[in-house]
mmCIF file of C-alpha atoms and ligand atoms in Angstrom:
data_model
loop_
_atom_site.group_PDB
_atom_site.id
_atom_site.type_symbol
_atom_site.label_atom_id
_atom_site.label_comp_id
_atom_site.label_asym_id
_atom_site.label_seq_id
_atom_site.Cartn_x
_atom_site.Cartn_y
_atom_site.Cartn_z
ATOM 1 C CA MET G 1 0.000 0.000 0.000
ATOM 2 C CA GLN G 2 1.265 3.478 -0.874
ATOM 3 C CA PRO G 3 2.298 5.428 2.235
ATOM 4 C CA LEU G 4 0.343 8.564 3.085
ATOM 5 C CA LEU G 5 3.568 10.454 3.746
ATOM 6 C CA GLU G 6 7.070 9.744 2.556
ATOM 7 C CA CYS G 7 10.265 11.673 3.258
ATOM 8 C CA LYS G 8 13.143 10.692 0.983
ATOM 9 C CA ASN G 9 16.681 11.826 1.824
ATOM 10 C CA VAL G 10 15.519 15.188 3.083
ATOM 11 C CA SER G 11 18.248 17.667 4.018
ATOM 12 C CA PHE G 12 17.798 21.221 5.180
ATOM 13 C CA ALA G 13 19.957 24.082 6.487
ATOM 14 C CA TYR G 14 19.109 27.565 7.778
ATOM 15 C CA HIS G 15 21.212 30.312 6.206
ATOM 16 C CA GLY G 16 21.854 33.454 8.231
ATOM 17 C CA ILE G 17 24.418 36.233 8.402
ATOM 18 C CA ASP G 18 26.362 34.154 10.932
ATOM 19 C CA GLY G 19 26.590 31.244 8.519
ATOM 20 C CA GLU G 20 24.769 28.011 7.977
ATOM 21 C CA THR G 21 22.970 25.787 10.491
ATOM 22 C CA GLN G 22 22.539 22.307 9.063
ATOM 23 C CA ALA G 23 19.325 21.028 10.685
ATOM 24 C CA LEU G 24 18.351 17.835 8.809
ATOM 25 C CA SER G 25 20.570 15.369 7.006
ATOM 26 C CA GLU G 26 19.284 12.774 4.524
ATOM 27 C CA LEU G 27 16.208 11.978 6.565
ATOM 28 C CA SER G 28 14.005 9.201 5.199
ATOM 29 C CA PHE G 29 10.877 7.629 6.665
ATOM 30 C CA SER G 30 7.281 6.968 5.739
ATOM 31 C CA LEU G 31 3.913 6.977 7.444
ATOM 32 C CA LYS G 32 0.999 4.726 6.537
ATOM 33 C CA ASP G 33 -2.588 5.884 6.576
ATOM 34 C CA GLY G 34 -3.814 5.811 10.182
ATOM 35 C CA GLU G 35 -0.340 5.328 11.620
ATOM 36 C CA PHE G 36 0.802 7.233 14.705
ATOM 37 C CA ALA G 37 4.550 7.932 14.784
ATOM 38 C CA ALA G 38 6.538 9.712 17.464
ATOM 39 C CA VAL G 39 9.777 11.572 16.807
ATOM 40 C CA VAL G 40 12.336 11.764 19.610
ATOM 41 C CA GLY G 41 15.767 13.332 19.564
ATOM 42 C CA PRO G 42 18.058 15.643 21.534
ATOM 43 C CA SER G 43 16.962 19.222 22.080
ATOM 44 C CA GLY G 44 17.842 21.430 19.097
ATOM 45 C CA CYS G 45 18.412 18.487 16.741
ATOM 46 C CA GLY G 46 15.866 19.572 14.128
ATOM 47 C CA LYS G 47 12.511 18.067 15.180
ATOM 48 C CA SER G 48 10.492 21.270 14.801
ATOM 49 C CA THR G 49 12.329 21.981 11.548
ATOM 50 C CA LEU G 50 11.037 18.658 10.220
ATOM 51 C CA LEU G 51 7.464 19.737 11.013
ATOM 52 C CA SER G 52 8.071 23.113 9.323
ATOM 53 C CA LEU G 53 9.073 21.249 6.157
ATOM 54 C CA LEU G 54 6.032 18.979 6.371
ATOM 55 C CA CYS G 55 3.637 21.910 6.564
ATOM 56 C CA ARG G 56 5.619 23.789 3.920
ATOM 57 C CA LEU G 57 6.752 26.704 6.042
ATOM 58 C CA GLU G 58 10.180 25.717 4.683
ATOM 59 C CA GLU G 59 11.206 23.731 1.588
ATOM 60 C CA PRO G 60 13.804 20.903 1.637
ATOM 61 C CA GLU G 61 17.185 21.780 0.116
ATOM 62 C CA TYR G 62 17.719 18.214 -1.024
ATOM 63 C CA GLY G 63 15.405 15.255 -1.122
ATOM 64 C CA GLU G 64 11.661 15.127 -1.559
ATOM 65 C CA ILE G 65 8.515 14.852 0.536
ATOM 66 C CA TYR G 66 5.568 12.948 -0.923
ATOM 67 C CA LEU G 67 1.954 12.983 0.143
ATOM 68 C CA HIS G 68 -0.085 10.145 -1.408
ATOM 69 C CA GLY G 69 2.846 9.488 -3.762
ATOM 70 C CA LYS G 70 2.812 13.029 -5.204
ATOM 71 C CA PRO G 71 5.506 15.590 -4.281
ATOM 72 C CA LEU G 72 4.211 17.865 -1.526
ATOM 73 C CA CYS G 73 5.185 20.946 -3.573
ATOM 74 C CA GLU G 74 2.815 19.846 -6.372
ATOM 75 C CA HIS G 75 -0.226 19.690 -4.098
ATOM 76 C CA THR G 76 -2.325 22.818 -4.510
ATOM 77 C CA GLU G 77 -4.646 21.839 -1.689
ATOM 78 C CA PHE G 78 -3.349 19.709 1.122
ATOM 79 C CA HIS G 79 -4.797 19.311 4.543
ATOM 80 C CA ILE G 80 -2.184 19.175 7.221
ATOM 81 C CA GLY G 81 -3.123 20.134 10.753
ATOM 82 C CA TYR G 82 -0.462 21.564 13.043
ATOM 83 C CA MET G 83 -0.808 21.673 16.817
ATOM 84 C CA PRO G 84 1.863 23.825 18.454
ATOM 85 C CA GLN G 85 3.503 23.549 21.864
ATOM 86 C CA ARG G 86 1.285 26.192 23.469
ATOM 87 C CA ASP G 87 -2.429 25.924 22.779
ATOM 88 C CA GLN G 88 -2.548 29.478 21.267
ATOM 89 C CA LEU G 89 -6.235 29.850 22.119
ATOM 90 C CA PHE G 90 -7.425 33.471 21.907
ATOM 91 C CA GLU G 91 -8.689 34.751 25.246
ATOM 92 C CA TRP G 92 -11.105 37.218 23.647
ATOM 93 C CA ARG G 93 -12.959 34.443 21.817
ATOM 94 C CA SER G 94 -15.284 31.823 23.257
ATOM 95 C CA ILE G 95 -14.163 28.179 23.057
ATOM 96 C CA LEU G 96 -16.561 27.573 20.148
ATOM 97 C CA LYS G 97 -15.233 30.629 18.301
ATOM 98 C CA ASN G 98 -11.655 29.465 18.926
ATOM 99 C CA VAL G 99 -12.394 26.013 17.615
ATOM 100 C CA MET G 100 -14.137 27.424 14.520
ATOM 101 C CA LEU G 101 -11.191 29.705 13.681
ATOM 102 C CA GLY G 102 -9.869 27.532 10.820
ATOM 103 C CA PRO G 103 -13.191 27.236 8.963
ATOM 104 C CA GLU G 104 -13.818 30.960 9.586
ATOM 105 C CA ILE G 105 -10.468 31.977 8.036
ATOM 106 C CA ARG G 106 -11.099 29.691 5.074
ATOM 107 C CA ARG G 107 -14.588 31.148 4.776
ATOM 108 C CA CYS G 108 -16.232 27.780 5.216
ATOM 109 C CA ALA G 109 -17.687 28.144 8.716
ATOM 110 C CA ASP G 110 -20.894 26.693 7.305
ATOM 111 C CA GLY G 111 -23.357 24.113 8.581
ATOM 112 C CA GLU G 112 -21.203 21.104 7.728
ATOM 113 C CA HIS G 113 -18.103 22.292 9.600
ATOM 114 C CA LEU G 114 -20.131 23.573 12.503
ATOM 115 C CA GLU G 115 -21.886 20.213 12.712
ATOM 116 C CA PHE G 116 -18.551 18.365 12.707
ATOM 117 C CA VAL G 117 -17.081 20.634 15.388
ATOM 118 C CA GLU G 118 -20.237 20.242 17.484
ATOM 119 C CA HIS G 119 -19.924 16.453 17.156
ATOM 120 C CA LEU G 120 -16.289 16.562 18.339
ATOM 121 C CA MET G 121 -17.033 18.944 21.197
ATOM 122 C CA ARG G 122 -19.958 16.828 22.415
ATOM 123 C CA GLU G 123 -17.995 13.585 22.014
ATOM 124 C CA TYR G 124 -14.991 14.885 23.945
ATOM 125 C CA GLY G 125 -16.765 16.775 26.733
ATOM 126 C CA LEU G 126 -16.419 20.379 25.618
ATOM 127 C CA TRP G 127 -19.824 21.282 24.255
ATOM 128 C CA GLU G 128 -21.183 22.571 27.561
ATOM 129 C CA PHE G 129 -18.127 24.848 27.804
ATOM 130 C CA ARG G 130 -18.569 26.284 24.306
ATOM 131 C CA ASN G 131 -19.426 29.780 25.553
ATOM 132 C CA LYS G 132 -16.614 29.943 28.128
ATOM 133 C CA ARG G 133 -13.325 31.769 27.582
ATOM 134 C CA PRO G 134 -10.044 29.761 27.459
ATOM 135 C CA GLY G 135 -9.015 31.176 30.861
ATOM 136 C CA GLU G 136 -12.012 29.445 32.469
ATOM 137 C CA LEU G 137 -10.895 25.973 31.342
ATOM 138 C CA SER G 138 -8.375 23.552 32.882
ATOM 139 C CA GLY G 139 -5.064 22.913 31.089
ATOM 140 C CA GLY G 140 -6.329 19.533 29.885
ATOM 141 C CA MET G 141 -9.552 20.958 28.464
ATOM 142 C CA ARG G 142 -7.614 23.699 26.703
ATOM 143 C CA GLN G 143 -5.413 21.086 24.987
ATOM 144 C CA ARG G 144 -8.521 19.156 23.924
ATOM 145 C CA ALA G 145 -9.983 22.398 22.526
ATOM 146 C CA ALA G 146 -6.703 23.063 20.676
ATOM 147 C CA LEU G 147 -6.801 19.587 19.140
ATOM 148 C CA ILE G 148 -10.434 19.954 18.073
ATOM 149 C CA ARG G 149 -9.545 23.321 16.500
ATOM 150 C CA THR G 150 -6.802 21.530 14.538
ATOM 151 C CA LEU G 151 -9.224 18.770 13.505
ATOM 152 C CA ALA G 152 -11.973 21.210 12.440
ATOM 153 C CA LEU G 153 -10.708 21.345 8.842
ATOM 154 C CA GLN G 154 -10.438 17.544 8.765
ATOM 155 C CA PRO G 155 -6.678 17.314 8.092
ATOM 156 C CA GLU G 156 -5.319 14.120 6.581
ATOM 157 C CA LEU G 157 -2.112 14.432 8.542
ATOM 158 C CA LEU G 158 -1.774 15.774 12.044
ATOM 159 C CA LEU G 159 1.508 17.265 13.281
ATOM 160 C CA LEU G 160 1.935 17.725 17.023
ATOM 161 C CA ASP G 161 4.970 19.622 18.326
ATOM 162 C CA GLU G 162 5.539 18.751 21.997
ATOM 163 C CA PRO G 163 1.870 19.425 22.730
ATOM 164 C CA PHE G 164 2.046 18.434 26.392
ATOM 165 C CA SER G 165 5.296 20.077 27.429
ATOM 166 C CA ALA G 166 3.657 23.096 29.102
ATOM 167 C CA LEU G 167 1.498 20.876 31.341
ATOM 168 C CA ASP G 168 2.295 19.510 34.793
ATOM 169 C CA TYR G 169 2.976 15.781 35.025
ATOM 170 C CA GLN G 170 -0.477 14.639 36.241
ATOM 171 C CA THR G 171 -2.328 16.718 33.660
ATOM 172 C CA ARG G 172 0.085 15.532 31.015
ATOM 173 C CA LEU G 173 -0.767 11.876 31.665
ATOM 174 C CA ASN G 174 -4.489 12.586 31.492
ATOM 175 C CA VAL G 175 -4.241 14.764 28.407
ATOM 176 C CA SER G 176 -2.136 12.218 26.548
ATOM 177 C CA GLU G 177 -4.902 9.647 27.224
ATOM 178 C CA ASP G 178 -7.513 12.025 25.796
ATOM 179 C CA ILE G 179 -5.486 13.065 22.777
ATOM 180 C CA TYR G 180 -4.586 9.450 21.976
ATOM 181 C CA ARG G 181 -8.246 8.420 22.155
ATOM 182 C CA ILE G 182 -9.352 11.283 19.896
ATOM 183 C CA ILE G 183 -6.635 10.614 17.301
ATOM 184 C CA LYS G 184 -7.364 6.882 17.169
ATOM 185 C CA ARG G 185 -11.151 7.215 17.167
ATOM 186 C CA GLU G 186 -11.060 9.818 14.425
ATOM 187 C CA HIS G 187 -8.633 7.578 12.445
ATOM 188 C CA LYS G 188 -5.985 10.255 12.051
ATOM 189 C CA THR G 189 -2.454 9.786 10.764
ATOM 190 C CA ALA G 190 -0.224 11.633 13.201
ATOM 191 C CA LEU G 191 3.376 12.632 13.824
ATOM 192 C CA LEU G 192 4.100 13.568 17.426
ATOM 193 C CA VAL G 193 7.325 15.359 18.331
ATOM 194 C CA THR G 194 8.320 14.861 21.941
ATOM 195 C CA HIS G 195 11.448 14.809 24.069
ATOM 196 C CA ASP G 196 9.763 12.333 26.429
ATOM 197 C CA ILE G 197 10.687 8.748 25.512
ATOM 198 C CA SER G 198 7.953 7.224 27.685
ATOM 199 C CA GLU G 199 5.312 9.396 26.027
ATOM 200 C CA ALA G 200 6.599 8.302 22.608
ATOM 201 C CA VAL G 201 6.528 4.585 23.474
ATOM 202 C CA CYS G 202 3.142 4.587 25.122
ATOM 203 C CA MET G 203 1.356 6.530 22.386
ATOM 204 C CA ALA G 204 2.983 5.637 19.079
ATOM 205 C CA ASP G 205 2.849 2.733 16.626
ATOM 206 C CA LYS G 206 6.468 3.489 15.853
ATOM 207 C CA VAL G 207 9.199 5.740 17.216
ATOM 208 C CA LEU G 208 11.663 7.558 14.964
ATOM 209 C CA VAL G 209 14.880 8.254 16.864
ATOM 210 C CA LEU G 210 16.902 11.199 15.562
ATOM 211 C CA SER G 211 20.569 11.971 16.121
ATOM 212 C CA ALA G 212 21.941 15.263 17.442
ATOM 213 C CA ARG G 213 21.961 18.101 14.882
ATOM 214 C CA PRO G 214 21.911 17.741 11.970
ATOM 215 C CA ALA G 215 19.130 15.222 12.558
ATOM 216 C CA ARG G 216 19.597 11.855 10.900
ATOM 217 C CA LEU G 217 17.327 8.887 11.470
ATOM 218 C CA VAL G 218 19.342 6.576 13.700
ATOM 219 C CA MET G 219 16.658 4.060 14.552
ATOM 220 C CA GLU G 220 13.041 3.272 13.713
ATOM 221 C CA VAL G 221 11.365 1.251 16.442
ATOM 222 C CA PRO G 222 7.984 -0.361 15.738
ATOM 223 C CA ILE G 223 6.049 -0.577 19.014
ATOM 224 C CA ARG G 224 4.288 -3.914 19.086
ATOM 225 C CA ILE G 225 2.138 -4.356 22.145
ATOM 226 C CA GLU G 226 -0.562 -6.987 22.033
ATOM 227 C CA MET G 227 -3.575 -5.760 23.928
ATOM 228 C CA LYS G 228 -7.225 -5.088 23.401
ATOM 229 C CA GLU G 229 -8.035 -1.390 23.162
ATOM 230 C CA ARG G 230 -4.555 -0.085 23.797
ATOM 231 C CA THR G 231 -4.246 3.133 25.788
ATOM 232 C CA PRO G 232 -1.097 5.044 26.827
ATOM 233 C CA MET G 233 -1.673 4.230 30.504
ATOM 234 C CA LYS G 234 -2.205 0.498 29.900
ATOM 235 C CA THR G 235 0.898 0.478 27.688
ATOM 236 C CA ARG G 236 2.973 2.028 30.481
ATOM 237 C CA ASN G 237 2.200 -0.998 32.624
ATOM 238 C CA THR G 238 3.383 -3.661 30.182
ATOM 239 C CA PRO G 239 6.794 -5.375 30.425
ATOM 240 C CA GLU G 240 7.470 -4.461 26.777
ATOM 241 C CA PHE G 241 7.220 -0.762 27.658
ATOM 242 C CA LYS G 242 10.369 -0.902 29.786
ATOM 243 C CA ASP G 243 12.288 -2.775 27.080
ATOM 244 C CA TYR G 244 11.369 -0.247 24.397
ATOM 245 C CA PHE G 245 12.145 2.634 26.746
ATOM 246 C CA ASN G 246 15.596 1.266 27.590
ATOM 247 C CA ARG G 247 16.444 0.568 23.954
ATOM 248 C CA ILE G 248 15.624 4.105 22.872
ATOM 249 C CA TRP G 249 17.202 5.671 25.962
ATOM 250 C CA LYS G 250 20.488 3.852 25.281
ATOM 251 C CA GLU G 251 20.451 5.028 21.684
ATOM 252 C CA LEU G 252 19.995 8.643 22.796
ATOM 253 C CA ASN G 253 22.519 8.397 25.675
ATOM 254 C CA PRO G 254 25.276 6.138 24.363
ATOM 255 C CA ASP G 255 27.931 7.471 26.765
ATOM 256 C CA VAL G 256 26.056 7.149 30.044
ATOM 257 C CA GLY G 257 26.593 3.407 30.518
ATOM 258 C CA LYS G 258 30.279 3.761 29.573
ATOM 259 C CA LYS G 259 30.871 6.466 32.204
ATOM 260 C CA GLU G 260 29.294 4.281 34.902
ATOM 261 C CA GLN G 261 31.629 1.437 33.970
ATOM 262 C CA GLU G 262 34.646 3.761 34.169
ATOM 263 C CA ILE G 263 33.640 4.860 37.694
HETATM 264 P P1 ADP Q 1 14.243 20.941 18.009
HETATM 265 O O1 ADP Q 1 12.820 21.189 17.676
HETATM 266 O O2 ADP Q 1 14.696 19.540 17.783
HETATM 267 O O3 ADP Q 1 14.584 21.382 19.414
HETATM 268 P P2 ADP Q 1 14.721 22.919 15.918
HETATM 269 O O4 ADP Q 1 14.224 22.246 14.698
HETATM 270 O O5 ADP Q 1 13.870 23.975 16.507
HETATM 271 O O6 ADP Q 1 15.147 21.839 17.028
HETATM 272 O O7 ADP Q 1 16.124 23.594 15.569
HETATM 273 C C1 ADP Q 1 17.204 22.888 14.967
HETATM 274 C C2 ADP Q 1 18.385 23.831 14.832
HETATM 275 O O8 ADP Q 1 18.087 24.855 13.902
HETATM 276 C C3 ADP Q 1 18.761 24.539 16.131
HETATM 277 O O9 ADP Q 1 20.167 24.629 16.202
HETATM 278 C C4 ADP Q 1 18.127 25.893 16.004
HETATM 279 O O10 ADP Q 1 18.848 26.855 16.729
HETATM 280 C C5 ADP Q 1 18.209 26.128 14.515
HETATM 281 N N1 ADP Q 1 17.092 26.974 14.027
HETATM 282 C C6 ADP Q 1 15.779 26.738 14.227
HETATM 283 N N2 ADP Q 1 15.025 27.666 13.598
HETATM 284 C C7 ADP Q 1 15.918 28.514 13.012
HETATM 285 C C8 ADP Q 1 15.786 29.688 12.196
HETATM 286 N N3 ADP Q 1 14.577 30.165 11.873
HETATM 287 N N4 ADP Q 1 16.920 30.284 11.746
HETATM 288 C C9 ADP Q 1 18.134 29.805 12.060
HETATM 289 N N5 ADP Q 1 18.347 28.692 12.806
HETATM 290 C C10 ADP Q 1 17.245 28.053 13.277
HETATM 291 MG MG1 MG Q 2 11.225 21.995 18.838
#
């Protein structure tokens, strides 16, 4: 089956007056329809840059990105949803007005989109808060609202850039349960950037491990956990979880074990 997304030997550098910052180097991977991949890598390695290329804020210098087998640059209309680190909800708008921002900007805030957004808000416990302002909602509800806003235009591919990093640990666990459930139930293909290995293992179907800058793909780890109705929390409690975690942790921290042996 043709992958939904394919990156082939993608390289990218930022050029400034101080010189060049090589951010990505010959990065290749693909994502199947409905697949959930997580990207982990050291801070500053190029993870957000990868998302910028996928939503065409930047263009690759070398290599090619394909969506449904066609180069991304040849798509005139492509639906990629991007959820940033902070929820970026506007305080002066109600939750419903925040969530309808995408359709409003595209001038398609019509019955069909409103109906879809209402369905999502009812399904995921936000409908009764539709007239509240973002400041009146908990951190978890705000993240759910931000995700529904991203889903409002029915994107084929969902990009999430460290969406839980501003939340405290407890909220983070709960929100990752909610977001996982929404993404799976709505059958979305998603790429989640995170610096948290446990979050990556418990949510994703596969984890892409990147090297320090410039980011190269050093390992692709399929997460195979046999269970009925998998959830992040249930995954955390499996024996496989620890094995996957350790494998990825060692790849990202190759010198730590060596130092311990030297001591
Ligand atoms: P990550 O998301 O993995 O932390 P980024 O993709 O944000 O890393 O950044 C990768 C590298 O590119 C970093 O060294 C960063 O300083 C640099 N960088 C990011 N954005 C820009 C930019 N707009 N101009 C110049 N350098 C940038
Ligand atoms: Mg980043």
